[in-house]
PDB file of C-alpha atoms in Angstrom:
ATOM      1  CA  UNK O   1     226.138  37.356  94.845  1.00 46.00           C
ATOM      2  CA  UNK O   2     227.024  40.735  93.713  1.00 50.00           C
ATOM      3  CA  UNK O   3     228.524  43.056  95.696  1.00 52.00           C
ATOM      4  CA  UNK O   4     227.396  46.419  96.398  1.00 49.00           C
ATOM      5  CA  UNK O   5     230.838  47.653  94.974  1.00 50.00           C
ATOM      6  CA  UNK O   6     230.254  46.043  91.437  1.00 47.00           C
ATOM      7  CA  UNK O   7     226.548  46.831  91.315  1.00 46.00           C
ATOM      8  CA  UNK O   8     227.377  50.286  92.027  1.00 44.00           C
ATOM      9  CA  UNK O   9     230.529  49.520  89.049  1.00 44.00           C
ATOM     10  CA  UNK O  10     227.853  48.305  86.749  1.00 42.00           C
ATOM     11  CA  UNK O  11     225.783  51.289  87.291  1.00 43.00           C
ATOM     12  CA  UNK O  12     228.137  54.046  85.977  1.00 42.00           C
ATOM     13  CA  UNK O  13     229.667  52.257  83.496  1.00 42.00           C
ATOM     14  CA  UNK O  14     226.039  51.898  82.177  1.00 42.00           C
ATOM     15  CA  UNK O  15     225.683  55.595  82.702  1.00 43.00           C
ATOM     16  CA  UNK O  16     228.690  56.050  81.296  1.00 40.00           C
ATOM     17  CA  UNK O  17     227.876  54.133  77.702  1.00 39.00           C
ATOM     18  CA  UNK O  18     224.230  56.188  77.667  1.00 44.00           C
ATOM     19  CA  UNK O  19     226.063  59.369  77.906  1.00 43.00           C
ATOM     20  CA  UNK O  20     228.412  58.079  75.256  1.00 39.00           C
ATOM     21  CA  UNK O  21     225.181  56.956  72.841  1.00 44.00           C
ATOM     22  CA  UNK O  22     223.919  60.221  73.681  1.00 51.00           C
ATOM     23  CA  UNK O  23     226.397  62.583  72.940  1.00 52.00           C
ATOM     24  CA  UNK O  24     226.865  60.359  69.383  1.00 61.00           C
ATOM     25  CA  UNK O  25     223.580  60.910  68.799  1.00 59.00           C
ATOM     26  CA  UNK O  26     223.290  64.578  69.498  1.00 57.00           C
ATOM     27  CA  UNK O  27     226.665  65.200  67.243  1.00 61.00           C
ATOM     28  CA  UNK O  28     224.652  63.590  64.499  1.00 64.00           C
ATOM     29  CA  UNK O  29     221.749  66.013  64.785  1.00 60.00           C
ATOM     30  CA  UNK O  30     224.607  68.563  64.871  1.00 59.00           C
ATOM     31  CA  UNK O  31     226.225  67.846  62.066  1.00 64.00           C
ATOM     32  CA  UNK O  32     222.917  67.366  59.922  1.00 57.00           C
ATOM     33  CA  UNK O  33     221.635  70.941  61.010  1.00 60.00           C
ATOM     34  CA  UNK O  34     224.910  72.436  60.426  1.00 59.00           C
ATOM     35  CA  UNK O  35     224.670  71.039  56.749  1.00 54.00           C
ATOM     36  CA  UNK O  36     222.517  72.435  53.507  1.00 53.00           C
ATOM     37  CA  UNK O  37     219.239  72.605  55.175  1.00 51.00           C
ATOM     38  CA  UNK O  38     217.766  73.353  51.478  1.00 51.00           C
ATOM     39  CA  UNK O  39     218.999  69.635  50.737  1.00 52.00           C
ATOM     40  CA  UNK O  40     217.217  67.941  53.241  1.00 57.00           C
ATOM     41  CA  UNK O  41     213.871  66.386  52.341  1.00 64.00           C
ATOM     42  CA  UNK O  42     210.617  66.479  54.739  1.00 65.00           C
ATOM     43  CA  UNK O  43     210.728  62.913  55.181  1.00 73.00           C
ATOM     44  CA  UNK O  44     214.608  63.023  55.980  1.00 71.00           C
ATOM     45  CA  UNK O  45     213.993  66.086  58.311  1.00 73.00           C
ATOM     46  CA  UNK O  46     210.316  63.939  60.146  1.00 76.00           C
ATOM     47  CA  UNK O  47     213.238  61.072  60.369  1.00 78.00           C
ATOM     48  CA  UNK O  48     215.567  63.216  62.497  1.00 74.00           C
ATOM     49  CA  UNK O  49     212.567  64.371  64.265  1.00 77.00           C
ATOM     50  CA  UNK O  50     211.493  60.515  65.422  1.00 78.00           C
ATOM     51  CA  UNK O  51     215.247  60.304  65.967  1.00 75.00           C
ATOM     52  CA  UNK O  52     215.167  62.819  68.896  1.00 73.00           C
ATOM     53  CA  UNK O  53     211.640  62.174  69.676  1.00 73.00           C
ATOM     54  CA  UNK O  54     212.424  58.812  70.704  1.00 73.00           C
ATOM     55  CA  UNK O  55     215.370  59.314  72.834  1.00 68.00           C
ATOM     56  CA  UNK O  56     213.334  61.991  74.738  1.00 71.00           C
ATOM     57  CA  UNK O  57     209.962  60.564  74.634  1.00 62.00           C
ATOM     58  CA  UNK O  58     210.272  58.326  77.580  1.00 65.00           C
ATOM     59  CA  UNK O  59     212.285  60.961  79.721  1.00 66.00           C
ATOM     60  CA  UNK O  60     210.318  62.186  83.168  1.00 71.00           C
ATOM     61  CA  UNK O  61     212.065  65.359  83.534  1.00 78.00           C
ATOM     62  CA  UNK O  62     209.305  68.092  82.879  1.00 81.00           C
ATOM     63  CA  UNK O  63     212.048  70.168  80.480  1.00 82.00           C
ATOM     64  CA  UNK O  64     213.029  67.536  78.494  1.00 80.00           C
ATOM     65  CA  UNK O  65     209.326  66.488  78.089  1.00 83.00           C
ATOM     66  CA  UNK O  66     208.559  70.190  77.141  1.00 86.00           C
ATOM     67  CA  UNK O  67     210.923  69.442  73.779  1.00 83.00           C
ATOM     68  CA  UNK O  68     209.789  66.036  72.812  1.00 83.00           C
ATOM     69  CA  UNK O  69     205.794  68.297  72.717  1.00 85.00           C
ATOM     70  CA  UNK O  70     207.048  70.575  70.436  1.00 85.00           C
ATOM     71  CA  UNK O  71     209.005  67.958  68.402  1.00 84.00           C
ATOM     72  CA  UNK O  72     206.073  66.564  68.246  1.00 86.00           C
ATOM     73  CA  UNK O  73     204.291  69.861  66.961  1.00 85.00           C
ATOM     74  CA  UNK O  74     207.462  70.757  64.566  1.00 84.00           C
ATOM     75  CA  UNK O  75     206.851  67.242  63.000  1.00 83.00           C
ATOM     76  CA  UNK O  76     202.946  67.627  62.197  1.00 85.00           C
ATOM     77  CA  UNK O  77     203.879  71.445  60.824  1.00 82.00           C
ATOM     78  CA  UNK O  78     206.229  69.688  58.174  1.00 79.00           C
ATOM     79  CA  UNK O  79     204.297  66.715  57.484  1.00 81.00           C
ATOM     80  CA  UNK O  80     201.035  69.431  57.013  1.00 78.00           C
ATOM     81  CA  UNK O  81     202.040  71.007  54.437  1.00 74.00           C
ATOM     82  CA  UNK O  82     200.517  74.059  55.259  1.00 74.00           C
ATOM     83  CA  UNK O  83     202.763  75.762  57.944  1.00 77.00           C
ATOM     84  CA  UNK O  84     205.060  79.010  56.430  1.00 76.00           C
ATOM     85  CA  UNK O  85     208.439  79.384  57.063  1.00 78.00           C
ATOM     86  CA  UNK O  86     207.313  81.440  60.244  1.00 76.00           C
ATOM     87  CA  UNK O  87     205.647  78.828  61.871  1.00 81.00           C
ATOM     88  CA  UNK O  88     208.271  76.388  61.750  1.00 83.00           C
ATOM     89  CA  UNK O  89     210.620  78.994  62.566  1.00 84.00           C
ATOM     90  CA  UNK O  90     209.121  79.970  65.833  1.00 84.00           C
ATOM     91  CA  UNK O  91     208.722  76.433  67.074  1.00 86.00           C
ATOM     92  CA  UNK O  92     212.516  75.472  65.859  1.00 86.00           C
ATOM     93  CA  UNK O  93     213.522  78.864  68.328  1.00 86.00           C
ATOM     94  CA  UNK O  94     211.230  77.336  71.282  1.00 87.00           C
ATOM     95  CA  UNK O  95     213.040  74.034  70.989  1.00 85.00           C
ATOM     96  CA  UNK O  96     216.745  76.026  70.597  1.00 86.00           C
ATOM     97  CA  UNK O  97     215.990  78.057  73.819  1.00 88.00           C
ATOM     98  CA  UNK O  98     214.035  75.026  75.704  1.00 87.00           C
ATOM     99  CA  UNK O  99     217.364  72.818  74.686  1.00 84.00           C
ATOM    100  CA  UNK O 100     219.928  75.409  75.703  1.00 86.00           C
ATOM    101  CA  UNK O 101     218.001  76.032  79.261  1.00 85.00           C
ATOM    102  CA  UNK O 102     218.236  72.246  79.363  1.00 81.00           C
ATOM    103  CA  UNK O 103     222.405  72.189  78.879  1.00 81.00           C
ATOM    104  CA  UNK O 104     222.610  74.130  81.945  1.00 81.00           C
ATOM    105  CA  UNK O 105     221.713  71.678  84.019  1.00 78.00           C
ATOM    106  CA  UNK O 106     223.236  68.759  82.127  1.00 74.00           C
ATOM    107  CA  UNK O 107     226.078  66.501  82.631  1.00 76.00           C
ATOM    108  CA  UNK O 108     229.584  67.922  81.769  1.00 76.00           C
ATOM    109  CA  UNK O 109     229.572  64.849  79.011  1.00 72.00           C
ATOM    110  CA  UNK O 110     226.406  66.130  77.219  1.00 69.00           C
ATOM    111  CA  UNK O 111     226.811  69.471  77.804  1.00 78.00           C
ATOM    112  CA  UNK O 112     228.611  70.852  75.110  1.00 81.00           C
ATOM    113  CA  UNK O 113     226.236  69.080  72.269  1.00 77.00           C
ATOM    114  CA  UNK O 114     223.533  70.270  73.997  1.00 78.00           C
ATOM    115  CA  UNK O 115     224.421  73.651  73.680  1.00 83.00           C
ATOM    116  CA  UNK O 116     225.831  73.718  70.663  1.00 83.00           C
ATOM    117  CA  UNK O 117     222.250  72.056  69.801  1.00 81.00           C
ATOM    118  CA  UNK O 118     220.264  74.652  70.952  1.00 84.00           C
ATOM    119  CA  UNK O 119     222.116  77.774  69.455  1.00 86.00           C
ATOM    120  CA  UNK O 120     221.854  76.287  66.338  1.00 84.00           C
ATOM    121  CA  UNK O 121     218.233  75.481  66.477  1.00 84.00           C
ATOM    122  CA  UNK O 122     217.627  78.797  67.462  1.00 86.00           C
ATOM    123  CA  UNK O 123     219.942  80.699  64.538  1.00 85.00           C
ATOM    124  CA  UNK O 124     218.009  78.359  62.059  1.00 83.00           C
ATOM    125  CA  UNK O 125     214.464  79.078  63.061  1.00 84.00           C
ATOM    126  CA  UNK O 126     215.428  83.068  62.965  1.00 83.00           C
ATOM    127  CA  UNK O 127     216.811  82.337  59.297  1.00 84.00           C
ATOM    128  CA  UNK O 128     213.468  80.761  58.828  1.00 81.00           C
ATOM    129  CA  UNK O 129     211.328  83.369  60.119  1.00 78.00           C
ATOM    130  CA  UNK O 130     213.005  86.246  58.757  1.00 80.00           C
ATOM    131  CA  UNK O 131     213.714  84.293  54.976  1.00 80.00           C
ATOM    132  CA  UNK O 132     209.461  84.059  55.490  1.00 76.00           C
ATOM    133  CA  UNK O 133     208.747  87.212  56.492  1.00 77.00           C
ATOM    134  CA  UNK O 134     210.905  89.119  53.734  1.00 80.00           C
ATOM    135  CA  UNK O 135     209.363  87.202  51.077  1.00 79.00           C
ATOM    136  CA  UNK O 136     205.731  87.643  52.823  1.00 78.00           C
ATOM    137  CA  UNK O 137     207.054  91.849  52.236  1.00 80.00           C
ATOM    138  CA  UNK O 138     207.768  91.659  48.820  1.00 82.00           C
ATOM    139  CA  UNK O 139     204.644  90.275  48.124  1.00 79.00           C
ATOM    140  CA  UNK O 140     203.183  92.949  49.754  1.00 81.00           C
ATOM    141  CA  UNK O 141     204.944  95.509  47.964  1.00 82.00           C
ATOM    142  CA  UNK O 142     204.184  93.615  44.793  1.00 80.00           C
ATOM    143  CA  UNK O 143     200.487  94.201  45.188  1.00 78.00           C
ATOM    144  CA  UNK O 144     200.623  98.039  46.188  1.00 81.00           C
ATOM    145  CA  UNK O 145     203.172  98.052  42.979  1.00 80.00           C
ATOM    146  CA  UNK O 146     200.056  97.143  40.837  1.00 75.00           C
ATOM    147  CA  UNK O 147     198.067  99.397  42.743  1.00 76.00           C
ATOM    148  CA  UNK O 148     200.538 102.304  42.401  1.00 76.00           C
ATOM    149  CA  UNK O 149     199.930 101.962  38.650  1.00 72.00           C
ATOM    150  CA  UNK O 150     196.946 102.725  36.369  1.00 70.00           C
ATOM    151  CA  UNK O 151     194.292 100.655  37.551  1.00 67.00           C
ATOM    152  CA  UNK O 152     192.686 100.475  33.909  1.00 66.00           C
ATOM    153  CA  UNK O 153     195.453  99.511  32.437  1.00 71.00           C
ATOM    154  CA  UNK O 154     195.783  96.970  34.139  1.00 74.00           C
ATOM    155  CA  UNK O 155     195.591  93.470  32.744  1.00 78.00           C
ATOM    156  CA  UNK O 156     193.101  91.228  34.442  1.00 77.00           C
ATOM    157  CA  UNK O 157     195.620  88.440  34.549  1.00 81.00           C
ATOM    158  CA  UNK O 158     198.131  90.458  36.267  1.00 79.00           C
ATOM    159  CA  UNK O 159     195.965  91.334  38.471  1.00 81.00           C
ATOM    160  CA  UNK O 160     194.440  87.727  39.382  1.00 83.00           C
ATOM    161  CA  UNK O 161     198.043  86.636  39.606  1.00 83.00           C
ATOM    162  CA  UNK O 162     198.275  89.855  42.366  1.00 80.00           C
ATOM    163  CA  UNK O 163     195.270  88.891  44.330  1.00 83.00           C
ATOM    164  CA  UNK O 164     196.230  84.886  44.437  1.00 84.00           C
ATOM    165  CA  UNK O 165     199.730  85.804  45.833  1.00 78.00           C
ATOM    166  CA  UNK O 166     197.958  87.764  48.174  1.00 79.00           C
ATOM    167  CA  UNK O 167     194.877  85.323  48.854  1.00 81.00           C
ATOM    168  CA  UNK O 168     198.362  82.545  49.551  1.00 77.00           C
ATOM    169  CA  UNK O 169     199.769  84.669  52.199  1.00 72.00           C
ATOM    170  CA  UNK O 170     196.250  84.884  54.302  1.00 77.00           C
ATOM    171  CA  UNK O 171     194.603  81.395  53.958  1.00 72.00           C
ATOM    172  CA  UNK O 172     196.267  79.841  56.214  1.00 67.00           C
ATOM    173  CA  UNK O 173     195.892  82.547  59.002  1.00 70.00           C
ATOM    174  CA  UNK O 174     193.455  81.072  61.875  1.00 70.00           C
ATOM    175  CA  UNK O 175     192.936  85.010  62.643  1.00 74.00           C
ATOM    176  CA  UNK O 176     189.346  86.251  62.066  1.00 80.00           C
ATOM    177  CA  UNK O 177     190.033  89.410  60.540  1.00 81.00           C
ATOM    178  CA  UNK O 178     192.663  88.160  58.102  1.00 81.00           C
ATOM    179  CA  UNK O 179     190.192  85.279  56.997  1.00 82.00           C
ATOM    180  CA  UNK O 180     187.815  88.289  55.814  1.00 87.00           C
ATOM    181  CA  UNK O 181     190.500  89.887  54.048  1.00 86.00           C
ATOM    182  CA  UNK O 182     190.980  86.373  52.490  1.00 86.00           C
ATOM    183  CA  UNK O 183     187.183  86.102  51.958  1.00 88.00           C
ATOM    184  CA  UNK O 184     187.036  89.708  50.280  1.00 88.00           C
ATOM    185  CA  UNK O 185     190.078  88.564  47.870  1.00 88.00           C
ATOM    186  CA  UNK O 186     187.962  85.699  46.620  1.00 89.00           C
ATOM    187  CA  UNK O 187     185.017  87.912  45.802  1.00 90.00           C
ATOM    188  CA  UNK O 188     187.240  90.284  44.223  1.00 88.00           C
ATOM    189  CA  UNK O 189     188.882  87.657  41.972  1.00 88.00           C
ATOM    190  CA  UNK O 190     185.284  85.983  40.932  1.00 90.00           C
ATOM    191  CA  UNK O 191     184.114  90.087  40.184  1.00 87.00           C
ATOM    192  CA  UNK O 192     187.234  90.053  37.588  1.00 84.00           C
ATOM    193  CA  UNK O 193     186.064  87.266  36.119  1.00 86.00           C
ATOM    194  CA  UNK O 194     182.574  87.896  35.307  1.00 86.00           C
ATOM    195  CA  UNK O 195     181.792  89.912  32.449  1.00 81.00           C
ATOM    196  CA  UNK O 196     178.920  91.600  33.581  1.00 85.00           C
ATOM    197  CA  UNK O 197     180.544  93.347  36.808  1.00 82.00           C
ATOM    198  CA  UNK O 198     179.909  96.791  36.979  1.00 87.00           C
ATOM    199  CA  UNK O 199     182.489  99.372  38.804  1.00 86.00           C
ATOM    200  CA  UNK O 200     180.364  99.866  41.855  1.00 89.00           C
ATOM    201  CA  UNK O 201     180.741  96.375  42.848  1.00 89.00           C
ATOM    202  CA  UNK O 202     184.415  97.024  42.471  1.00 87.00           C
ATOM    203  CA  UNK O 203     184.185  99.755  44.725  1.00 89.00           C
ATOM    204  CA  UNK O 204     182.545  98.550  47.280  1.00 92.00           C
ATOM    205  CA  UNK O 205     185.064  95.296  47.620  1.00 90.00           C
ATOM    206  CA  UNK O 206     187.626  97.660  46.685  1.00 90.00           C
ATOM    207  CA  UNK O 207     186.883  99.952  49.651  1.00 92.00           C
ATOM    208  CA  UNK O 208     185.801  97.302  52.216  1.00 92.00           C
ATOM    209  CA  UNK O 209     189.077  95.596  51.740  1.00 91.00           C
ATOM    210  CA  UNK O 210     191.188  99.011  52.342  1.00 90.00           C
ATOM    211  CA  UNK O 211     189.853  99.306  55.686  1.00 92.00           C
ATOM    212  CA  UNK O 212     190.201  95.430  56.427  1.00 90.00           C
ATOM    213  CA  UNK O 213     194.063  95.647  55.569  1.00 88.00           C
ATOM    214  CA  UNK O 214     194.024  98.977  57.770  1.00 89.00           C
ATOM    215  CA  UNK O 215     192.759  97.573  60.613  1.00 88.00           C
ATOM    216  CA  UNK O 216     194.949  94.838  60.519  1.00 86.00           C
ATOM    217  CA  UNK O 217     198.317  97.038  60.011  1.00 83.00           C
ATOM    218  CA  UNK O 218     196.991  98.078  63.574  1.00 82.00           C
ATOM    219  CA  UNK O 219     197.865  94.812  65.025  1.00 80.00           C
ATOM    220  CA  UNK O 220     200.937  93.827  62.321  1.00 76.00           C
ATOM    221  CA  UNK O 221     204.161  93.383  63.626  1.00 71.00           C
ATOM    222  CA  UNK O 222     207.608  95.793  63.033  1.00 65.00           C
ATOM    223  CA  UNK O 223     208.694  95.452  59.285  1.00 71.00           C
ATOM    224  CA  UNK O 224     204.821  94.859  58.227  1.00 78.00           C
ATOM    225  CA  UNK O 225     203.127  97.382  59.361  1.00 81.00           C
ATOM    226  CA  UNK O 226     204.066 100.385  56.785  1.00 83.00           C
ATOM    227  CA  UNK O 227     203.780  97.609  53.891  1.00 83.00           C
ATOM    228  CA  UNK O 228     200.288  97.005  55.351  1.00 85.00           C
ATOM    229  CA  UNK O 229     198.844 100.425  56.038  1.00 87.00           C
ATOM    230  CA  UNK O 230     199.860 101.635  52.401  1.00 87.00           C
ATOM    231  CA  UNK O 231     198.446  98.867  51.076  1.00 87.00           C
ATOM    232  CA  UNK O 232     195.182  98.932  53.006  1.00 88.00           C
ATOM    233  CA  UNK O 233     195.527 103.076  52.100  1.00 89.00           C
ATOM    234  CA  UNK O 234     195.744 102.246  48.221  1.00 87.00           C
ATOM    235  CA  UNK O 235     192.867 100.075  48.052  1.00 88.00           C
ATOM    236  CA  UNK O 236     190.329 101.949  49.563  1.00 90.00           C
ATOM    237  CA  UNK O 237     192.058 104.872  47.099  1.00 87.00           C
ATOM    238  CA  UNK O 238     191.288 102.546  44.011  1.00 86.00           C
ATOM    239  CA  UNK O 239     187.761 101.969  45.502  1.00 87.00           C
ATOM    240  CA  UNK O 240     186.725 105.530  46.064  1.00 88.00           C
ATOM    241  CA  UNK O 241     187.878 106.178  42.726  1.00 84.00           C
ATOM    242  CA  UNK O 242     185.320 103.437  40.899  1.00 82.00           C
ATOM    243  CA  UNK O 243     182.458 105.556  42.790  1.00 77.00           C
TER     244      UNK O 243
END
């Protein structure tokens, strides 16, 4: 029969080997986040995800639980299809802060990775969400651009191409208002197409849209504000001018 001595042997040294695995396994996440991010594939970045999800997922400390959720959430945003470089961003900065708050407390062995971990899953999902939201600007300024410009000279695929870039950057919003900017858009793109449209019913769409994109500069955040309230400002210009 065992003594208590080498039970109690046993017991760290198996402590002592799950450290070990962990720290090998958090180095690996490391090193792959520290890499080309632009090289990794979805299904290679949902395989890292299942990686750390399963190491964490039978945890019964409430903080480490917290991160295996929104691994869990970070892996149906890529495997959606749907979710902008913001979204993924913002949950990648939740799980860099919710991993660094969890190095404080950890062993010295762990420790280190762990924190290293979570600064680096917090720089990437800034890089994400500020790589999204300049490109969501320049879209924006792209469209007030074509609206800066002669409005009958402009050609009606430039300006389809204008309203689908636009139409892109608002379908996917779950926001009420933005969905009826996103609903106007459409109605404005089938009036370009018809033949028959007369410039009233541009005007109208034209003008209802302005104040739309106003009111929602009202609630943007810093950086898209301005972009926003000068393009809500031009369209309900180019409507009032198809009176």
């Amino acid at each position: 029969m065992a003594s208590k001595q080498e039970t109690k042997s046993k017991q760290e040294n198996s402590s002592k080997k799950e450290d070990v695995a962990d720290n090998q396994e958090l180095n690996s996440l490391i090193e792959a986040l520290s890499g080309d991010l632009t090289a990794i594939d979805s299904d290679a970045a949902v395989d890292l995800i299942d990686e750390w999800h399963g190491s964490l997922g039978k945890a019964k400390e409430s903080d480490v639980k917290e991160i295996a959720t929104h691994l869990k959430h970070l892996k149906q945003l890529l495997k959606g299809g749907k979710a902008t470089g913001h979204d993924i961003g913002e949950t990648l900065i939740q799980i860099g802060e919710e991993t660094s708050h969890l190095a404080s407390n950890a062993d010295k062995e762990v420790k280190n990775p762990l924190q290293k971990l979570g600064k680096q899953l917090s720089k990437i999902g800034v890089s994400l969400s500020k790589a999204d939201d300049r490109e969501q600007i320049e879209h924006i300024n792209s469209v007030v651009e074509t609206l800066e410009g002669d409005l009958i000279e402009i050609e009606p695929e430039a300006a389809l191409s204008a309203i689908d870039t636009w139409h892109s950057l608002l379908q996917k919003s779950d926001d009420e208002n933005i969905k009826e900017i996103a609903n106007g858009l459409k109605e404005l793109k089938q009036l370009l197409k018809r033949k028959t449209a007369k410039s009233q019913d541009f005007a109208e769409v034209l003008t209802k849209l302005g104040e739309q994109t106003q009111q929602s500069a009202d609630e943007a955040t810093r950086g898209f504000k301005r972009p926003i309230q000068k393009l809500g400002k031009l369209l309900s210009k180019a409507g009032k001018s198809l009176e």
